[in-house]
Amino acid sequence: MAALRSALHRRLAQALSFNFGSQRFASSFKAADLSIERNSACKPKPDPSSLVFGKQFSDHMLIVNWSENDGWEAPQIKPFQNLSMHPASSVLHYSIELFEGMKAFRGVDNHIRLFRPMLNMERMHRSADRSSLPLFDKEELLECIRKLVEVDQEWVPYSLNASLYIRPTFISTEPSLGVSRAGKAMIFVIIGPVGPYFATGSFNPVSLLADPSFVRAWKGGVGAYKMGGNYGPTIAVQNEAVKRGCQQVLWLYGEHEEITEVGTMNLFIYWTNEKGERELITPPLDGIILPGVTRQSLLDLARAWGEFKVTERIMNMRELLSALDAGKVLEVFGAGTACVVCPVGSLLYKGETYQIPTMQNGPDLAKRFYKELTDIQYGHKPSEWAPLVV
């Protein structure tokens, strides 16, 4: 009897798996089916020198709807507009949602480029899978995004100090209060011109609060995926950092206070290690860390240079403070799409402020990374990392 029950259970599981897969892995939408409705009331473009991050948006947006019954609809570029959805949509109740952050740049040659966009598409695809949202063809979505940027190309700032931010978003629009996999979903992409992410400017040092009582992500969780639910709960901690005179949070994890991320950025430490070697360290992709595109780019550049050791490993607070005390730390900086590279100048930990000599050391490495990436992004240096849009 037990064997019969086991056999029936296996057959049921296989049937459910097939049904689940056939719905989520159904053929993707196609960029060739994209329709474009032009906005008849386009807005004036802002002065690039006045831009702040994430406050202004272009004239158009991309929308692609999906349903369990009908699959993917044809993608649409429409005038920028508010969304309308059922108040029981599960994105509003259970945060079944994910997003990406990308940029387009107007180069010195007036051509518009993206930066390693397939890395964003691959990460978005992984996040969709983890969220039980329907999967899609990564190249088809990227081509739709490329077309959106082309339509709104005049929104890409004529400036080497600004860019066009691209926010692909994927939400469940399932109109049900049940906690279950979405039967309806929507991808939408909005874009807008941006200046520096931090009010301190594009390359001024930030101060960090390291408080082990706050945790951003944990093993077995979703810290490695770009979901909105990873970000909302950090706002209160960010406000606490500001109250204590800091600008960002250094996220710690576990009883050994492992260093993980800084604010919404990946973290890098450049130091002289115990063997007297120059070494660049960043935390490993162990399920807690978001696999950032800029993070990967810095690692790829550093390994290609071959001038110092490059290591992905855990470093805890005890080791960092010991290295600071011994004068071994040369630079600490964050890296991400929004800020590119951001130097760290000080650290507040358990009531004591520790000065980090990032700026006293140039910061030679952080500035080198920043120049290398921006030279690629703005067309000073040709690279396969920066495919042309226009």
Short mmCIF file of C-alpha atoms in Angstrom, two decimals:
data_model
loop_
_atom_site.label_atom_id
_atom_site.label_comp_id
_atom_site.label_asym_id
_atom_site.label_seq_id
_atom_site.Cartn_x
_atom_site.Cartn_y
_atom_site.Cartn_z
CA MET A 1 0.00 0.00 0.00
CA ALA A 2 2.83 2.37 0.92
CA ALA A 3 4.53 1.60 -2.40
CA LEU A 4 1.29 2.36 -4.28
CA ARG A 5 0.90 5.68 -2.47
CA SER A 6 4.51 6.53 -3.28
CA ALA A 7 4.02 5.71 -6.97
CA LEU A 8 0.84 7.79 -7.17
CA HIS A 9 2.60 10.68 -5.43
CA ARG A 10 5.44 10.57 -7.98
CA ARG A 11 3.02 10.55 -10.91
CA LEU A 12 1.06 13.46 -9.44
CA ALA A 13 4.26 15.43 -8.83
CA GLN A 14 5.36 14.81 -12.42
CA ALA A 15 1.98 15.94 -13.75
CA LEU A 16 2.03 19.08 -11.64
CA SER A 17 5.60 19.80 -12.65
CA PHE A 18 4.74 19.47 -16.33
CA ASN A 19 1.66 21.63 -15.99
CA PHE A 20 3.56 24.26 -14.00
CA GLY A 21 6.38 24.29 -16.54
CA SER A 22 4.16 24.41 -19.60
CA GLN A 23 2.50 27.54 -18.27
CA ARG A 24 5.61 29.37 -17.07
CA PHE A 25 7.94 28.31 -19.87
CA ALA A 26 5.49 29.02 -22.69
CA SER A 27 6.90 30.81 -25.74
CA SER A 28 7.99 34.38 -25.05
CA PHE A 29 6.70 37.60 -26.51
CA LYS A 30 8.63 38.78 -29.60
CA ALA A 31 10.18 42.17 -30.28
CA ALA A 32 9.04 41.79 -33.89
CA ASP A 33 5.43 42.10 -32.64
CA LEU A 34 6.15 45.37 -30.81
CA SER A 35 3.64 48.17 -31.45
CA ILE A 36 4.39 51.84 -30.82
CA GLU A 37 1.87 54.52 -29.85
CA ARG A 38 3.57 57.91 -29.95
CA ASN A 39 2.95 60.48 -27.25
CA SER A 40 1.28 63.57 -28.71
CA ALA A 41 2.20 65.76 -25.71
CA CYS A 42 5.94 65.33 -25.17
CA LYS A 43 7.50 67.14 -22.23
CA PRO A 44 10.47 69.53 -22.34
CA LYS A 45 13.80 67.93 -21.52
CA PRO A 46 15.43 69.01 -18.23
CA ASP A 47 18.82 70.69 -17.95
CA PRO A 48 21.35 67.89 -17.31
CA SER A 49 23.05 69.96 -14.59
CA SER A 50 19.80 70.06 -12.58
CA LEU A 51 19.09 66.33 -12.60
CA VAL A 52 18.59 64.34 -9.42
CA PHE A 53 18.22 60.58 -9.30
CA GLY A 54 14.89 58.98 -10.18
CA LYS A 55 12.60 62.01 -10.22
CA GLN A 56 12.00 62.64 -13.92
CA PHE A 57 10.72 60.30 -16.60
CA SER A 58 10.55 60.20 -20.37
CA ASP A 59 7.54 60.38 -22.68
CA HIS A 60 7.04 56.65 -23.28
CA MET A 61 7.07 53.30 -21.50
CA LEU A 62 7.10 49.63 -22.45
CA ILE A 63 4.32 47.27 -21.30
CA VAL A 64 4.00 43.49 -21.81
CA ASN A 65 1.10 41.61 -20.20
CA TRP A 66 0.89 37.88 -19.47
CA SER A 67 -1.92 35.58 -18.35
CA GLU A 68 -2.00 31.90 -17.52
CA ASN A 69 -4.76 31.32 -20.07
CA ASP A 70 -3.41 33.32 -23.01
CA GLY A 71 0.32 33.53 -22.39
CA TRP A 72 2.32 36.61 -23.39
CA GLU A 73 0.60 39.42 -25.25
CA ALA A 74 2.42 41.50 -27.87
CA PRO A 75 4.72 44.13 -26.32
CA GLN A 76 3.63 47.76 -26.53
CA ILE A 77 5.42 51.09 -26.31
CA LYS A 78 2.85 53.60 -25.11
CA PRO A 79 2.78 57.16 -23.79
CA PHE A 80 4.02 57.29 -20.20
CA GLN A 81 0.96 56.81 -17.99
CA ASN A 82 -0.32 55.56 -14.68
CA LEU A 83 -1.02 51.86 -14.27
CA SER A 84 -4.50 50.57 -13.52
CA MET A 85 -4.86 47.32 -11.61
CA HIS A 86 -7.24 45.41 -9.37
CA PRO A 87 -6.83 46.39 -5.68
CA ALA A 88 -6.33 42.70 -4.81
CA SER A 89 -3.36 42.41 -7.19
CA SER A 90 -0.85 40.28 -5.33
CA VAL A 91 2.03 42.65 -6.01
CA LEU A 92 0.32 45.09 -3.64
CA HIS A 93 -0.16 42.53 -0.86
CA TYR A 94 2.65 40.00 -1.08
CA SER A 95 5.36 41.90 -2.96
CA ILE A 96 5.45 39.47 -5.89
CA GLU A 97 7.68 41.82 -7.78
CA LEU A 98 11.20 42.29 -9.10
CA PHE A 99 13.10 44.95 -10.99
CA GLU A 100 16.35 45.81 -12.69
CA GLY A 101 18.54 48.87 -12.95
CA MET A 102 20.34 49.72 -16.21
CA LYS A 103 21.63 52.81 -17.95
CA ALA A 104 22.04 54.24 -21.43
CA PHE A 105 24.79 56.78 -22.13
CA ARG A 106 25.25 59.43 -24.80
CA GLY A 107 28.86 59.15 -25.87
CA VAL A 108 31.41 61.71 -27.01
CA ASP A 109 30.53 60.63 -30.58
CA ASN A 110 26.80 61.28 -29.91
CA HIS A 111 26.06 57.55 -30.16
CA ILE A 112 23.91 55.99 -27.41
CA ARG A 113 25.18 52.88 -25.67
CA LEU A 114 23.98 50.40 -23.06
CA PHE A 115 26.36 48.71 -20.63
CA ARG A 116 26.51 44.90 -20.41
CA PRO A 117 22.71 44.69 -20.69
CA MET A 118 22.54 40.90 -21.00
CA LEU A 119 23.85 40.58 -17.44
CA ASN A 120 20.76 42.51 -16.32
CA MET A 121 18.49 40.32 -18.45
CA GLU A 122 20.03 37.15 -17.01
CA ARG A 123 19.62 38.40 -13.45
CA MET A 124 16.03 39.47 -14.13
CA HIS A 125 15.31 36.02 -15.54
CA ARG A 126 16.70 34.36 -12.39
CA SER A 127 14.64 36.67 -10.20
CA ALA A 128 11.50 35.85 -12.20
CA ASP A 129 12.12 32.15 -11.75
CA ARG A 130 12.60 32.59 -7.98
CA SER A 131 9.38 34.65 -7.81
CA SER A 132 7.34 32.03 -9.71
CA LEU A 133 6.61 34.64 -12.37
CA PRO A 134 6.43 33.59 -16.03
CA LEU A 135 9.72 33.31 -17.87
CA PHE A 136 10.61 35.16 -21.05
CA ASP A 137 13.22 35.32 -23.76
CA LYS A 138 16.00 37.57 -22.48
CA GLU A 139 17.09 38.77 -25.91
CA GLU A 140 13.54 39.64 -26.94
CA LEU A 141 13.04 41.79 -23.84
CA LEU A 142 16.39 43.50 -24.40
CA GLU A 143 15.44 44.31 -27.98
CA CYS A 144 12.16 45.86 -26.75
CA ILE A 145 14.11 47.96 -24.25
CA ARG A 146 16.56 49.01 -26.95
CA LYS A 147 13.62 50.17 -29.07
CA LEU A 148 12.15 52.14 -26.15
CA VAL A 149 15.47 53.98 -25.68
CA GLU A 150 15.57 54.64 -29.42
CA VAL A 151 12.06 56.12 -29.34
CA ASP A 152 12.99 58.38 -26.40
CA GLN A 153 16.60 58.98 -27.45
CA GLU A 154 16.36 62.73 -26.89
CA TRP A 155 15.90 61.95 -23.19
CA VAL A 156 19.44 60.57 -23.02
CA PRO A 157 21.27 63.61 -21.58
CA TYR A 158 23.78 65.48 -23.72
CA SER A 159 26.25 65.26 -20.86
CA LEU A 160 29.18 63.14 -19.70
CA ASN A 161 28.00 63.57 -16.10
CA ALA A 162 24.46 62.22 -16.57
CA SER A 163 22.75 59.23 -18.14
CA LEU A 164 19.39 57.65 -18.86
CA TYR A 165 18.27 55.27 -16.13
CA ILE A 166 16.28 52.22 -17.28
CA ARG A 167 13.97 50.47 -14.82
CA PRO A 168 12.52 47.15 -16.06
CA THR A 169 9.91 45.95 -13.56
CA PHE A 170 7.97 42.69 -13.35
CA ILE A 171 4.87 42.45 -11.17
CA SER A 172 2.09 40.01 -10.39
CA THR A 173 -1.31 41.46 -11.29
CA GLU A 174 -3.17 38.36 -10.07
CA PRO A 175 -6.48 39.71 -8.60
CA SER A 176 -6.62 37.39 -5.61
CA LEU A 177 -5.82 37.54 -1.91
CA GLY A 178 -4.62 33.96 -1.91
CA VAL A 179 -0.89 33.46 -1.40
CA SER A 180 -0.20 31.57 -4.61
CA ARG A 181 1.60 31.68 -7.93
CA ALA A 182 0.46 34.50 -10.20
CA GLY A 183 -2.03 33.78 -12.98
CA LYS A 184 -1.57 37.30 -14.38
CA ALA A 185 1.57 39.41 -14.60
CA MET A 186 3.05 42.45 -16.28
CA ILE A 187 6.48 43.60 -17.35
CA PHE A 188 6.83 47.35 -17.69
CA VAL A 189 9.87 49.49 -18.34
CA ILE A 190 10.17 53.17 -17.49
CA ILE A 191 13.17 55.37 -18.25
CA GLY A 192 14.36 58.81 -17.20
CA PRO A 193 17.44 61.04 -17.10
CA VAL A 194 19.52 60.97 -13.92
CA GLY A 195 22.41 62.79 -12.32
CA PRO A 196 24.56 61.55 -9.40
CA TYR A 197 22.89 59.03 -7.08
CA PHE A 198 24.31 60.55 -3.88
CA ALA A 199 23.73 64.15 -2.87
CA THR A 200 27.45 64.36 -2.02
CA GLY A 201 28.22 64.10 -5.74
CA SER A 202 29.62 61.47 -8.05
CA PHE A 203 32.96 60.81 -6.32
CA ASN A 204 32.87 62.08 -2.76
CA PRO A 205 33.37 59.68 0.16
CA VAL A 206 30.42 58.41 2.20
CA SER A 207 30.30 57.42 5.86
CA LEU A 208 28.87 54.06 6.96
CA LEU A 209 26.93 52.75 9.94
CA ALA A 210 27.78 49.12 10.80
CA ASP A 211 25.25 47.84 13.32
CA PRO A 212 25.01 44.04 13.69
CA SER A 213 21.45 44.30 15.01
CA PHE A 214 20.25 45.01 11.45
CA VAL A 215 20.35 42.35 8.71
CA ARG A 216 19.67 42.86 4.98
CA ALA A 217 19.62 39.23 3.84
CA TRP A 218 20.30 35.73 5.13
CA LYS A 219 21.25 32.27 3.91
CA GLY A 220 18.33 30.53 2.23
CA GLY A 221 16.62 33.87 1.57
CA VAL A 222 16.38 36.04 -1.53
CA GLY A 223 19.27 38.47 -1.06
CA ALA A 224 20.78 37.34 -4.35
CA TYR A 225 17.68 38.42 -6.30
CA LYS A 226 16.64 41.96 -7.20
CA MET A 227 13.23 42.02 -5.54
CA GLY A 228 11.51 45.07 -4.12
CA GLY A 229 11.01 43.28 -0.81
CA ASN A 230 14.77 43.40 -0.24
CA TYR A 231 14.80 47.19 -0.38
CA GLY A 232 11.73 48.57 1.42
CA PRO A 233 12.74 47.25 4.87
CA THR A 234 16.16 48.92 4.58
CA ILE A 235 14.72 52.44 4.57
CA ALA A 236 14.25 52.56 8.34
CA VAL A 237 17.86 51.42 8.83
CA GLN A 238 19.06 54.03 6.35
CA ASN A 239 17.16 56.67 8.35
CA GLU A 240 18.82 55.38 11.51
CA ALA A 241 22.21 55.76 9.83
CA VAL A 242 21.42 59.38 9.00
CA LYS A 243 20.37 60.04 12.60
CA ARG A 244 23.77 58.79 13.70
CA GLY A 245 25.58 61.06 11.27
CA CYS A 246 26.21 58.49 8.52
CA GLN A 247 25.12 58.39 4.91
CA GLN A 248 24.91 54.65 4.22
CA VAL A 249 24.68 51.26 5.97
CA LEU A 250 27.36 48.58 6.02
CA TRP A 251 25.33 45.37 6.23
CA LEU A 252 26.69 42.66 8.53
CA TYR A 253 25.59 39.03 8.79
CA GLY A 254 25.81 36.28 11.37
CA GLU A 255 27.55 35.82 14.70
CA HIS A 256 30.93 36.54 13.12
CA GLU A 257 29.62 39.80 11.63
CA GLU A 258 30.48 39.03 8.03
CA ILE A 259 30.69 42.10 5.82
CA THR A 260 28.17 41.80 2.97
CA GLU A 261 27.01 44.94 1.14
CA VAL A 262 27.06 48.70 1.59
CA GLY A 263 23.71 50.43 1.17
CA THR A 264 22.43 49.15 -2.17
CA MET A 265 25.96 48.55 -3.50
CA ASN A 266 28.45 45.73 -3.61
CA LEU A 267 31.52 46.30 -1.42
CA PHE A 268 35.22 46.18 -2.30
CA ILE A 269 38.25 46.37 0.02
CA TYR A 270 41.73 47.02 -1.38
CA TRP A 271 44.47 46.23 1.10
CA THR A 272 47.90 44.75 1.76
CA ASN A 273 47.29 41.21 2.97
CA GLU A 274 49.22 39.11 5.48
CA LYS A 275 51.70 38.01 2.80
CA GLY A 276 52.47 41.61 1.86
CA GLU A 277 50.48 41.33 -1.39
CA ARG A 278 48.17 43.97 -2.77
CA GLU A 279 44.73 42.35 -2.84
CA LEU A 280 41.21 43.33 -3.87
CA ILE A 281 38.52 41.56 -1.83
CA THR A 282 34.76 41.43 -2.33
CA PRO A 283 32.28 39.11 -0.57
CA PRO A 284 31.44 35.91 -2.49
CA LEU A 285 28.14 35.16 -4.20
CA ASP A 286 26.91 32.87 -1.43
CA GLY A 287 23.19 33.61 -1.64
CA ILE A 288 23.34 36.79 0.44
CA ILE A 289 25.08 39.02 -2.07
CA LEU A 290 23.37 40.53 -5.13
CA PRO A 291 25.41 39.66 -8.25
CA GLY A 292 25.88 43.22 -9.43
CA VAL A 293 26.79 44.09 -13.03
CA THR A 294 29.30 46.70 -11.87
CA ARG A 295 30.69 44.21 -9.35
CA GLN A 296 31.31 41.69 -12.11
CA SER A 297 32.83 44.37 -14.31
CA LEU A 298 35.34 45.45 -11.66
CA LEU A 299 36.35 41.84 -11.06
CA ASP A 300 36.75 41.25 -14.80
CA LEU A 301 38.86 44.39 -15.22
CA ALA A 302 41.06 43.65 -12.21
CA ARG A 303 41.71 40.07 -13.35
CA ALA A 304 42.49 41.25 -16.87
CA TRP A 305 45.02 43.77 -15.52
CA GLY A 306 46.75 41.04 -13.50
CA GLU A 307 48.51 43.60 -11.29
CA PHE A 308 47.22 42.48 -7.89
CA LYS A 309 45.45 39.55 -6.29
CA VAL A 310 41.66 39.41 -6.75
CA THR A 311 39.67 37.40 -4.22
CA GLU A 312 35.99 36.69 -3.59
CA ARG A 313 35.84 35.65 0.05
CA ILE A 314 34.25 36.41 3.38
CA MET A 315 35.77 39.13 5.55
CA ASN A 316 34.32 39.87 8.98
CA MET A 317 34.38 43.02 11.06
CA ARG A 318 37.12 41.76 13.34
CA GLU A 319 39.45 41.23 10.39
CA LEU A 320 38.60 44.60 8.84
CA LEU A 321 39.14 46.53 12.07
CA SER A 322 42.39 44.71 12.70
CA ALA A 323 43.57 45.60 9.20
CA LEU A 324 42.56 49.23 9.69
CA ASP A 325 44.44 49.35 12.99
CA ALA A 326 47.55 47.88 11.33
CA GLY A 327 47.39 50.39 8.45
CA LYS A 328 46.88 47.67 5.86
CA VAL A 329 43.63 48.98 4.33
CA LEU A 330 44.23 51.21 1.33
CA GLU A 331 40.74 51.80 -0.10
CA VAL A 332 37.16 50.79 0.58
CA PHE A 333 34.47 51.53 -1.99
CA GLY A 334 31.00 50.52 -3.11
CA ALA A 335 30.04 49.72 -6.68
CA GLY A 336 26.69 49.70 -8.45
CA THR A 337 24.79 50.82 -11.54
CA ALA A 338 23.42 53.95 -9.89
CA CYS A 339 26.69 55.27 -8.43
CA VAL A 340 29.28 53.37 -10.55
CA VAL A 341 32.04 53.57 -7.90
CA CYS A 342 31.62 55.28 -4.52
CA PRO A 343 34.52 55.72 -2.04
CA VAL A 344 34.03 55.11 1.69
CA GLY A 345 35.65 57.53 4.14
CA SER A 346 34.60 56.38 7.60
CA LEU A 347 32.82 53.68 9.55
CA LEU A 348 30.73 53.97 12.73
CA TYR A 349 30.70 50.69 14.67
CA LYS A 350 29.48 50.20 18.24
CA GLY A 351 29.80 53.89 19.03
CA GLU A 352 33.31 54.33 17.66
CA THR A 353 34.21 56.01 14.37
CA TYR A 354 36.98 54.43 12.30
CA GLN A 355 38.60 56.54 9.60
CA ILE A 356 39.25 54.73 6.32
CA PRO A 357 42.16 56.16 4.28
CA THR A 358 40.43 55.77 0.90
CA MET A 359 40.81 59.41 -0.16
CA GLN A 360 44.33 59.72 1.28
CA ASN A 361 45.37 56.95 -1.11
CA GLY A 362 44.04 58.74 -4.18
CA PRO A 363 41.91 56.73 -4.23
CA ASP A 364 44.03 55.40 -7.08
CA LEU A 365 42.22 52.12 -7.65
CA ALA A 366 38.66 53.40 -7.23
CA LYS A 367 39.39 56.29 -9.61
CA ARG A 368 40.99 53.93 -12.10
CA PHE A 369 37.92 51.68 -12.06
CA TYR A 370 35.62 54.69 -12.40
CA LYS A 371 37.55 56.08 -15.37
CA GLU A 372 37.78 52.70 -17.09
CA LEU A 373 34.03 52.08 -16.81
CA THR A 374 32.94 55.60 -17.76
CA ASP A 375 35.37 55.65 -20.70
CA ILE A 376 33.59 52.54 -22.00
CA GLN A 377 30.12 53.86 -21.22
CA TYR A 378 30.63 57.26 -22.85
CA GLY A 379 32.44 55.97 -25.93
CA HIS A 380 35.97 57.12 -25.15
CA LYS A 381 37.10 53.49 -25.34
CA PRO A 382 35.52 50.91 -27.67
CA SER A 383 34.30 47.78 -25.93
CA GLU A 384 31.94 44.86 -26.53
CA TRP A 385 30.51 45.70 -23.12
CA ALA A 386 28.78 48.77 -24.58
CA PRO A 387 26.47 47.80 -27.48
CA LEU A 388 25.07 50.66 -29.55
CA VAL A 389 21.42 51.63 -29.38
CA VAL A 390 21.55 54.57 -31.78
#
